[in-house]
Short mmCIF file of C-alpha atoms in Angstrom, two decimals:
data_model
loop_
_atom_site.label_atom_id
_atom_site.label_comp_id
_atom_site.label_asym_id
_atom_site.label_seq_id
_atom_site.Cartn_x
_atom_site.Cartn_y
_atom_site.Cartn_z
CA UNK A 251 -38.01 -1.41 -38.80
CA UNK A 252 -35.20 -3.30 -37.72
CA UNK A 253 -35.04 -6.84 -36.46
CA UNK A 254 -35.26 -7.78 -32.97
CA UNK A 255 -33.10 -10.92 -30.99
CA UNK A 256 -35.29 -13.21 -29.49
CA UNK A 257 -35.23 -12.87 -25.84
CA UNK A 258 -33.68 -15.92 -25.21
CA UNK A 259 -30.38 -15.00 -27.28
CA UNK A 260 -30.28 -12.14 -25.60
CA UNK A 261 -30.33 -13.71 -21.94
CA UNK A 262 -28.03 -16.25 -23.62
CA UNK A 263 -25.22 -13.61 -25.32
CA UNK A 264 -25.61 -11.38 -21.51
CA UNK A 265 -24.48 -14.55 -20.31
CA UNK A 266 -21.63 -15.37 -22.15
CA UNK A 267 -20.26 -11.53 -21.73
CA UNK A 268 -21.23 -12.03 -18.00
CA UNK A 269 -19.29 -15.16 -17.64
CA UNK A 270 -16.37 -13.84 -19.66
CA UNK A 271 -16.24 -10.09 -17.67
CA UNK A 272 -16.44 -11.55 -14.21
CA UNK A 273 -14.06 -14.74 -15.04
CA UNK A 274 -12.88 -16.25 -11.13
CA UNK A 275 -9.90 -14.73 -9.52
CA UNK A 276 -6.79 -16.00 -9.40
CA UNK A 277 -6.02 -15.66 -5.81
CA UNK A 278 -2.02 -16.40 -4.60
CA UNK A 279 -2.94 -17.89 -1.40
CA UNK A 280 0.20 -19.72 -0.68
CA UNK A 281 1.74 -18.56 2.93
CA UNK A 282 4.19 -15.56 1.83
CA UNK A 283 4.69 -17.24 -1.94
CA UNK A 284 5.37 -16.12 -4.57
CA UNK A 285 8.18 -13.70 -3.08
CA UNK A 286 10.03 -11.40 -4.85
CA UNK A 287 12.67 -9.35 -2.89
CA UNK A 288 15.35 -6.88 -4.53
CA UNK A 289 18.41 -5.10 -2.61
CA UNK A 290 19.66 -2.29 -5.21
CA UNK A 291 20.23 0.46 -2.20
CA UNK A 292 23.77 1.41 -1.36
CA UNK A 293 25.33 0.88 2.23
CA UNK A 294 23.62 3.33 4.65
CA UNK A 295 24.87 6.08 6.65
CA UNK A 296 23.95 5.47 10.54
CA UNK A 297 23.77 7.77 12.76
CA UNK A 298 25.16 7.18 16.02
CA UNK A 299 24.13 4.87 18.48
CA UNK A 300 23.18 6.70 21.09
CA UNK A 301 20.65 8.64 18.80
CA UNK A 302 19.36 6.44 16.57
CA UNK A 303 15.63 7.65 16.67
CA UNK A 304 17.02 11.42 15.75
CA UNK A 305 16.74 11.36 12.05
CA UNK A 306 13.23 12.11 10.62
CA UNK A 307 11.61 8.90 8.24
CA UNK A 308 10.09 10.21 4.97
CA UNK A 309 7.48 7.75 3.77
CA UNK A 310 5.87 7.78 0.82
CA UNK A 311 2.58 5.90 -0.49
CA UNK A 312 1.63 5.97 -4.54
CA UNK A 313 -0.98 3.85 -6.49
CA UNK A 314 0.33 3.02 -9.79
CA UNK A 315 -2.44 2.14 -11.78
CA UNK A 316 -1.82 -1.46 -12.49
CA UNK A 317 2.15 -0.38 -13.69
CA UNK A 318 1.02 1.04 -16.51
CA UNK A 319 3.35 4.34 -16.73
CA UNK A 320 6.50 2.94 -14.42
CA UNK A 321 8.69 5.37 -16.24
CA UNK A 322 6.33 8.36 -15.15
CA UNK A 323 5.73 6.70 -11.23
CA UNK A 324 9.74 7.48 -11.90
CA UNK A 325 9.76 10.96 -12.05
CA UNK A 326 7.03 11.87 -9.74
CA UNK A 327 8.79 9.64 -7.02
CA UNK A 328 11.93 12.02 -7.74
CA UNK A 329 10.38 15.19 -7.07
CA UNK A 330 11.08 17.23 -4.32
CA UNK A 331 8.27 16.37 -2.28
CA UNK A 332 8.98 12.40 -2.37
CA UNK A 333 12.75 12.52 -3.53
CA UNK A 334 15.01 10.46 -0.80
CA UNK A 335 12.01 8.70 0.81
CA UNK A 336 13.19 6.21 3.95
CA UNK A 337 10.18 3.85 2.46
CA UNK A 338 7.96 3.84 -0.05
CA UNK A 339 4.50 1.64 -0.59
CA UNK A 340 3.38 1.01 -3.87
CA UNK A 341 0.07 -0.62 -5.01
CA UNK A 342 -1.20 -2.57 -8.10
CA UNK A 343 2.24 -3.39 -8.94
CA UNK A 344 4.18 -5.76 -10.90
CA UNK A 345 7.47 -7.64 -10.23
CA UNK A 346 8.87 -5.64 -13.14
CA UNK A 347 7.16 -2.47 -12.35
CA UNK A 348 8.39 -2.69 -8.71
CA UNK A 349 11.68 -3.86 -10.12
CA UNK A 350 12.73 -1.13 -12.32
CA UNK A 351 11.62 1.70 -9.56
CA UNK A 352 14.09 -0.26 -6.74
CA UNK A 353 16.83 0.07 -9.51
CA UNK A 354 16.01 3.08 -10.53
CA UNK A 355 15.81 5.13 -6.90
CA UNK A 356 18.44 2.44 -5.42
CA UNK A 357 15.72 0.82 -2.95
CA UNK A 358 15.49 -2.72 -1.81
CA UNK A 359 11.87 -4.05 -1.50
CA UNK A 360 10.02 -6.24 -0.98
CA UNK A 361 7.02 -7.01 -3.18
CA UNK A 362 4.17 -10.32 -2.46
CA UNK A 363 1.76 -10.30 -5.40
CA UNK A 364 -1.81 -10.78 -4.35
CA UNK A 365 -3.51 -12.23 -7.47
CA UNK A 366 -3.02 -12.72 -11.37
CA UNK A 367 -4.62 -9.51 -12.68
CA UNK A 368 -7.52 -10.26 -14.43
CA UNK A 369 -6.55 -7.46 -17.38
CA UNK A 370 -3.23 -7.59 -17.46
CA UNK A 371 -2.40 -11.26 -16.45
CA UNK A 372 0.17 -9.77 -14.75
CA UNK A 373 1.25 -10.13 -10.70
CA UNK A 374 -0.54 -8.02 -8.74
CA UNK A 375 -0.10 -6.27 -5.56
CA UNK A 376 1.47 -4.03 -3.04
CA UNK A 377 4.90 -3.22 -2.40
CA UNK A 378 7.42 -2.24 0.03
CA UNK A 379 10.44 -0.35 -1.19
CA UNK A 380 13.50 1.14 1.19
CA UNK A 381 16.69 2.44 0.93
CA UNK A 382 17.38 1.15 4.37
CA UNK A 383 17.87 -2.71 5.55
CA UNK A 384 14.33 -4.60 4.70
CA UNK A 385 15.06 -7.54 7.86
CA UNK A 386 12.46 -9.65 7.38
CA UNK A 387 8.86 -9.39 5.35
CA UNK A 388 5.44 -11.36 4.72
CA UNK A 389 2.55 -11.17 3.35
CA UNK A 390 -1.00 -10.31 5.12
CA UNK A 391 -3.88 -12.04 3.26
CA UNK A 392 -7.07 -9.96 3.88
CA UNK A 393 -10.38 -11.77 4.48
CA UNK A 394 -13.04 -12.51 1.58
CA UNK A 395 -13.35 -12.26 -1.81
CA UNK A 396 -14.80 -9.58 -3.90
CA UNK A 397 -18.70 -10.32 -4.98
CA UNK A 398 -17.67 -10.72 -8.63
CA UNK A 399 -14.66 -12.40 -8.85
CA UNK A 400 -13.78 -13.68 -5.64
CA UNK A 401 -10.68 -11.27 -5.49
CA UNK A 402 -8.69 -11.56 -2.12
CA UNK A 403 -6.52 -8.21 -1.67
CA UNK A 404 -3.38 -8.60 0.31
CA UNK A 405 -0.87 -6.30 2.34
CA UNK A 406 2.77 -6.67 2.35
CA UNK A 407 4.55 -6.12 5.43
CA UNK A 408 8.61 -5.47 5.95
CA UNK A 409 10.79 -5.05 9.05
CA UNK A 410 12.78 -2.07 8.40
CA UNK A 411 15.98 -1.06 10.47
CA UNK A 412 16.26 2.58 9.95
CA UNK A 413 19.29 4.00 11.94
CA UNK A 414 18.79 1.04 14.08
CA UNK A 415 15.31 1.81 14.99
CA UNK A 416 13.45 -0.99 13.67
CA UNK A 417 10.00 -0.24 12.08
CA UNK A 418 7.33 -2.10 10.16
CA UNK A 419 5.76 -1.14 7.79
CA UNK A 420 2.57 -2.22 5.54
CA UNK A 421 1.70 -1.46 2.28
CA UNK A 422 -2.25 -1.89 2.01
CA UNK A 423 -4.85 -2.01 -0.58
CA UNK A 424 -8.34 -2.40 0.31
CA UNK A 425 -11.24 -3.41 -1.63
CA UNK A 426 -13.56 -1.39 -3.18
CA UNK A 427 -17.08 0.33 -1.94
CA UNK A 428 -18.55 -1.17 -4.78
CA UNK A 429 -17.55 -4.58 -4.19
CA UNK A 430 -17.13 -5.46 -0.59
CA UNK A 431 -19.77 -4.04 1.83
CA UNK A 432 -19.08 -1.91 4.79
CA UNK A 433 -18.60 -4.47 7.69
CA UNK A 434 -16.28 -7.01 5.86
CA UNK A 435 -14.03 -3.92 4.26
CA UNK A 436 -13.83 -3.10 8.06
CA UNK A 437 -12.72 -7.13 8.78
CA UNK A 438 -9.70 -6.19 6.09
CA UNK A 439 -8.85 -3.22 7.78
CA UNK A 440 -8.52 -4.81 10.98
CA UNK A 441 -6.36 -7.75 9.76
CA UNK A 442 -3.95 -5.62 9.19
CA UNK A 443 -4.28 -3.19 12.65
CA UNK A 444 -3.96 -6.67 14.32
CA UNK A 445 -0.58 -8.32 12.85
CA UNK A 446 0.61 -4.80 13.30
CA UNK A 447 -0.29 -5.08 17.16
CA UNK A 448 2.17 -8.04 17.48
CA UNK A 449 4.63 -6.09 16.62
CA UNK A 450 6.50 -3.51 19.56
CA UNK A 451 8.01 -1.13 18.07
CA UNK A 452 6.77 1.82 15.99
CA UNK A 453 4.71 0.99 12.46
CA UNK A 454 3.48 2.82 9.53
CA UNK A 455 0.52 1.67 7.59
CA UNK A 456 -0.29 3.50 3.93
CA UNK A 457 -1.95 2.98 0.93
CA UNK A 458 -4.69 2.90 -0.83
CA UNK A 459 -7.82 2.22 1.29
CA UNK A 460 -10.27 2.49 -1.42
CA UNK A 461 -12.30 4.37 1.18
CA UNK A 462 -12.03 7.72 3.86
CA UNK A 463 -14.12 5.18 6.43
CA UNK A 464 -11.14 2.30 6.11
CA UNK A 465 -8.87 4.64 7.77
CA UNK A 466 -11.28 5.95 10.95
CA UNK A 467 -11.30 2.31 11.32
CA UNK A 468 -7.75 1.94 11.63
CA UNK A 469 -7.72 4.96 13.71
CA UNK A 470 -10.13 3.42 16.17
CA UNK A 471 -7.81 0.32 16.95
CA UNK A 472 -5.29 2.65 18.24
CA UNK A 473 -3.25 3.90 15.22
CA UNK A 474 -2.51 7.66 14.29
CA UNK A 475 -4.36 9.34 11.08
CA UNK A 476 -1.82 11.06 9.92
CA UNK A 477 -4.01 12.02 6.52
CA UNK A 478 -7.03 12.91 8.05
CA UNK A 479 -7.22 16.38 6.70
CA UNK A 480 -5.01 16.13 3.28
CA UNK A 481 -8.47 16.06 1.04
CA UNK A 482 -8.71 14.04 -2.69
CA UNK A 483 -5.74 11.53 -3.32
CA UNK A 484 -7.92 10.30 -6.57
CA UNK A 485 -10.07 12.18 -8.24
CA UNK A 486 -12.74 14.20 -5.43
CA UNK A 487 -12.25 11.17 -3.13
CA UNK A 488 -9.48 10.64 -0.13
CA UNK A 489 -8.54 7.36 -0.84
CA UNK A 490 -5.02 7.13 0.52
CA UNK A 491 -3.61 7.23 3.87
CA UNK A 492 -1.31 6.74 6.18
CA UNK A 493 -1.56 5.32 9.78
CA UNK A 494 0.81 5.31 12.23
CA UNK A 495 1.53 4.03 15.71
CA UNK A 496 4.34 5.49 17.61
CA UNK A 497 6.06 7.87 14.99
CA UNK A 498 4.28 11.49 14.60
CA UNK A 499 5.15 14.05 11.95
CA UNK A 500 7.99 16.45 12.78
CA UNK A 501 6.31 19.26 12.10
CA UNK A 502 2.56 20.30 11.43
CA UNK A 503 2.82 20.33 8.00
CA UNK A 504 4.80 17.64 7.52
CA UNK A 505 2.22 15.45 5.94
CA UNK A 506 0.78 16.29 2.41
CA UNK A 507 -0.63 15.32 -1.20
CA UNK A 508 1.39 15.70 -4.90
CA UNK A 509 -0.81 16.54 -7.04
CA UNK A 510 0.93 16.90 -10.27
CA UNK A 511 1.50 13.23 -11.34
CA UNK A 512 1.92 13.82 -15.36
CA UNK A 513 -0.20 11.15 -16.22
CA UNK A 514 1.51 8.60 -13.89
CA UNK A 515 -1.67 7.03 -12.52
CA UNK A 516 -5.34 8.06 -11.37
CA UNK A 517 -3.75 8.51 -7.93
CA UNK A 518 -1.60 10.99 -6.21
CA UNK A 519 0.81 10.10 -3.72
CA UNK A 520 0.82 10.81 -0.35
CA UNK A 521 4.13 11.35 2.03
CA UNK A 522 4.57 12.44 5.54
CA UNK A 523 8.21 13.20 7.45
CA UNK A 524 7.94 11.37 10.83
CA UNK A 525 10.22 11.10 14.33
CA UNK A 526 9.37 8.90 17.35
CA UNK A 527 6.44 10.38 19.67
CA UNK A 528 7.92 12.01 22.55
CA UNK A 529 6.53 10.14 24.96
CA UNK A 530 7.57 6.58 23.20
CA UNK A 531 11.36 8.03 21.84
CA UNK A 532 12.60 6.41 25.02
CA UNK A 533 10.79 2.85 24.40
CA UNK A 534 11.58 3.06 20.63
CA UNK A 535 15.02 3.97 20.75
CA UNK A 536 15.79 0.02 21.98
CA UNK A 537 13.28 -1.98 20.30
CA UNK A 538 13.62 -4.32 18.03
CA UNK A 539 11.46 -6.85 16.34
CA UNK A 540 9.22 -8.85 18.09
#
C-alpha cells in the first residue's frame, strides 16, 4: 500500500501551485503607453473626390493564438478571401508578431499591448493593421480584472482615412465566460460602443468577443451585427464578430468565415466587404474625425 501526504502538505503544495498558476497580472495601464506604430504600406491610390465613399472596405478580424504561428497568420491573411484587406484586427499579438505581418502584407498599424502575457512574457494585445493612412489611434482600457489574475483586456482604436472617408475602427478582445461574469463582460462591451459613439463618422468594431452574447450587446447600443449568422469562428462556438455603424456589406454575402487556417491559430478569421449605408453615404461622404 502506498504512502499517503499528510493533509496539511497537501493543502500546503495546492498552494504553492495555486499561487504560482494564478501569479497577478501585469496590467499596462498607462494612458495609450506603451505604443507601437509601423507605416510599411505604399502610397495609396484615391479615388476621386467627389466619390470618395464608392470603393468597397474589406475588413478582416483573426485571433492569433498568442503569435505563436506568425508565419502561418501569413498565409491565411493572403488568401483569396482576406488578400488586399482595407484593415485588419488582430488579437493576442505581439510587437514582433504584429510587426512582421505589417511588413509582410505592406500595412501600417497600430498595435497598444494590454498586459505582459503571463506564458509568454511577451506584449499582449490587439491590433490595428491598414494599408491606408492610420491618422490618429489610442487605446480603450476595458473595465475589471479577470477573477484569477486581475487581467484588464484592452481595445485598440485607429482613425483610418480610406479614400478620404475617415473611419474608426476597434480591434476588441473580450474576456472570457469563464472568468468575468455576464453583467461586467457586458460593462466591457459597452466601453467600447461608447468611445465609438463620440466619434461621427462610420466605425467598425471586430474581434474576438469571447462570447455570441458580447455582440447582441453591441448590437443593442445601436451598432450593426454584421456576423450574426456566420456560425463557429473557434471550435463549435461564434466567438468573433464584427459590428458596424454606418457601413453595410455590399452585397448579401459579403460577410463570411475561413475556415482552413493550417494550423495558424484555434481561431478562424472573419471578413466582410462594406460601402456606406444608403441612407448615411451623403453624411459620410464629408465627415471627418471628431
Amino acid at each position: 500500500m502506498g504512502s499517503r501526504l499528510p493533509v496539511r502538505l497537501v493543502v500546503a503544495l495546492a498552494a504553492v501551485y495555486l499561487s504560482g498558476a494564478c501569479a497577478p497580472a501585469t496590467n499596462l495601464v498607462s494612458a495609450n503607453q506603451p505604443a507601437f506604430l509601423g507605416h510599411y504600406a505604399g502610397t495609396p491610390v484615391t479615388a476621386p473626390a467627389w466619390a470618395p465613399a464608392a470603393a468597397p472596405l474589406r475588413v478582416v478580424t483573426f485571433n492569433i493564438k498568442e503569435s505563436q504561428e506568425v508565419d502561418r497568420a501569413i498565409g491565411v491573411l493572403q488568401s483569396d478571401s482576406l488578400r488586399g484587406a482595407d484593415v485588419v484586427m488582430l488579437q493576442e499579438m505581439n510587437e514582433s508578431g504584429v510587426d512582421r505581418i505589417a511588413r509582410a502584407l505592406h500595412l501600417n498599424y497600430a498595435y497598444y499591448p494590454a498586459v505582459i502575457h503571463h506564458r509568454t512574457g511577451d506584449y499582449y494585445g490587439p491590433a490595428v493593421l491598414s494599408r491606408w493612412p492610420i491618422e490618429r489611434s489610442w487605446k480603450v482600457m476595458l473595465p475589471y480584472g479577470s477573477w484569477d489574475r486581475g487581467m484588464r483586456r484592452t481595445a485598440t482604436a485607429a482613425v483610418v482615412r480610406v479614400n478620404g472617408l475617415h473611419v474608426l475602427a476597434y480591434a476588441v478582445h473580450l474576456e472570457t465566460m469563464v472568468k468575468l461574469s455576464p453583467e461586467k463582460r457586458a460593462e466591457q462591451a459597452r466601453a467600447v460602443t461608447d468611445d465609438a459613439k463620440r466619434f461621427s463618422g462610420p466605425v467598425v468594431i471586430a474581434g474576438d468577443f469571447n462570447d455570441y452574447a458580447m455582440a447582441a450587446c453591441m448590437h443593442r447600443e445601436g451598432f450593426r451585427w454584421l456576423t450574426e449568422w456566420v456560425g463557429p469562428t473557434h471550435k463549435i462556438f461564434p466567438m468573433d464578430h464584427i459590428l458596424t455603424r454606418g457601413l453595410v456589406p455590399v452585397e448579401p454575402g459579403g460577410v463570411g468565415v475561413v475556415h482552413q487556417v493550417d494550423g495558424a491559430s484555434d481561431h478562424h478569421p472573419v471578413w466582410a466587404v462594406l460601402q456606406p449605408a444608403p441612407s448615411d453615404a451623403t453624411h459620410l461622404a464629408g465627415s471627418s474625425r471628431s
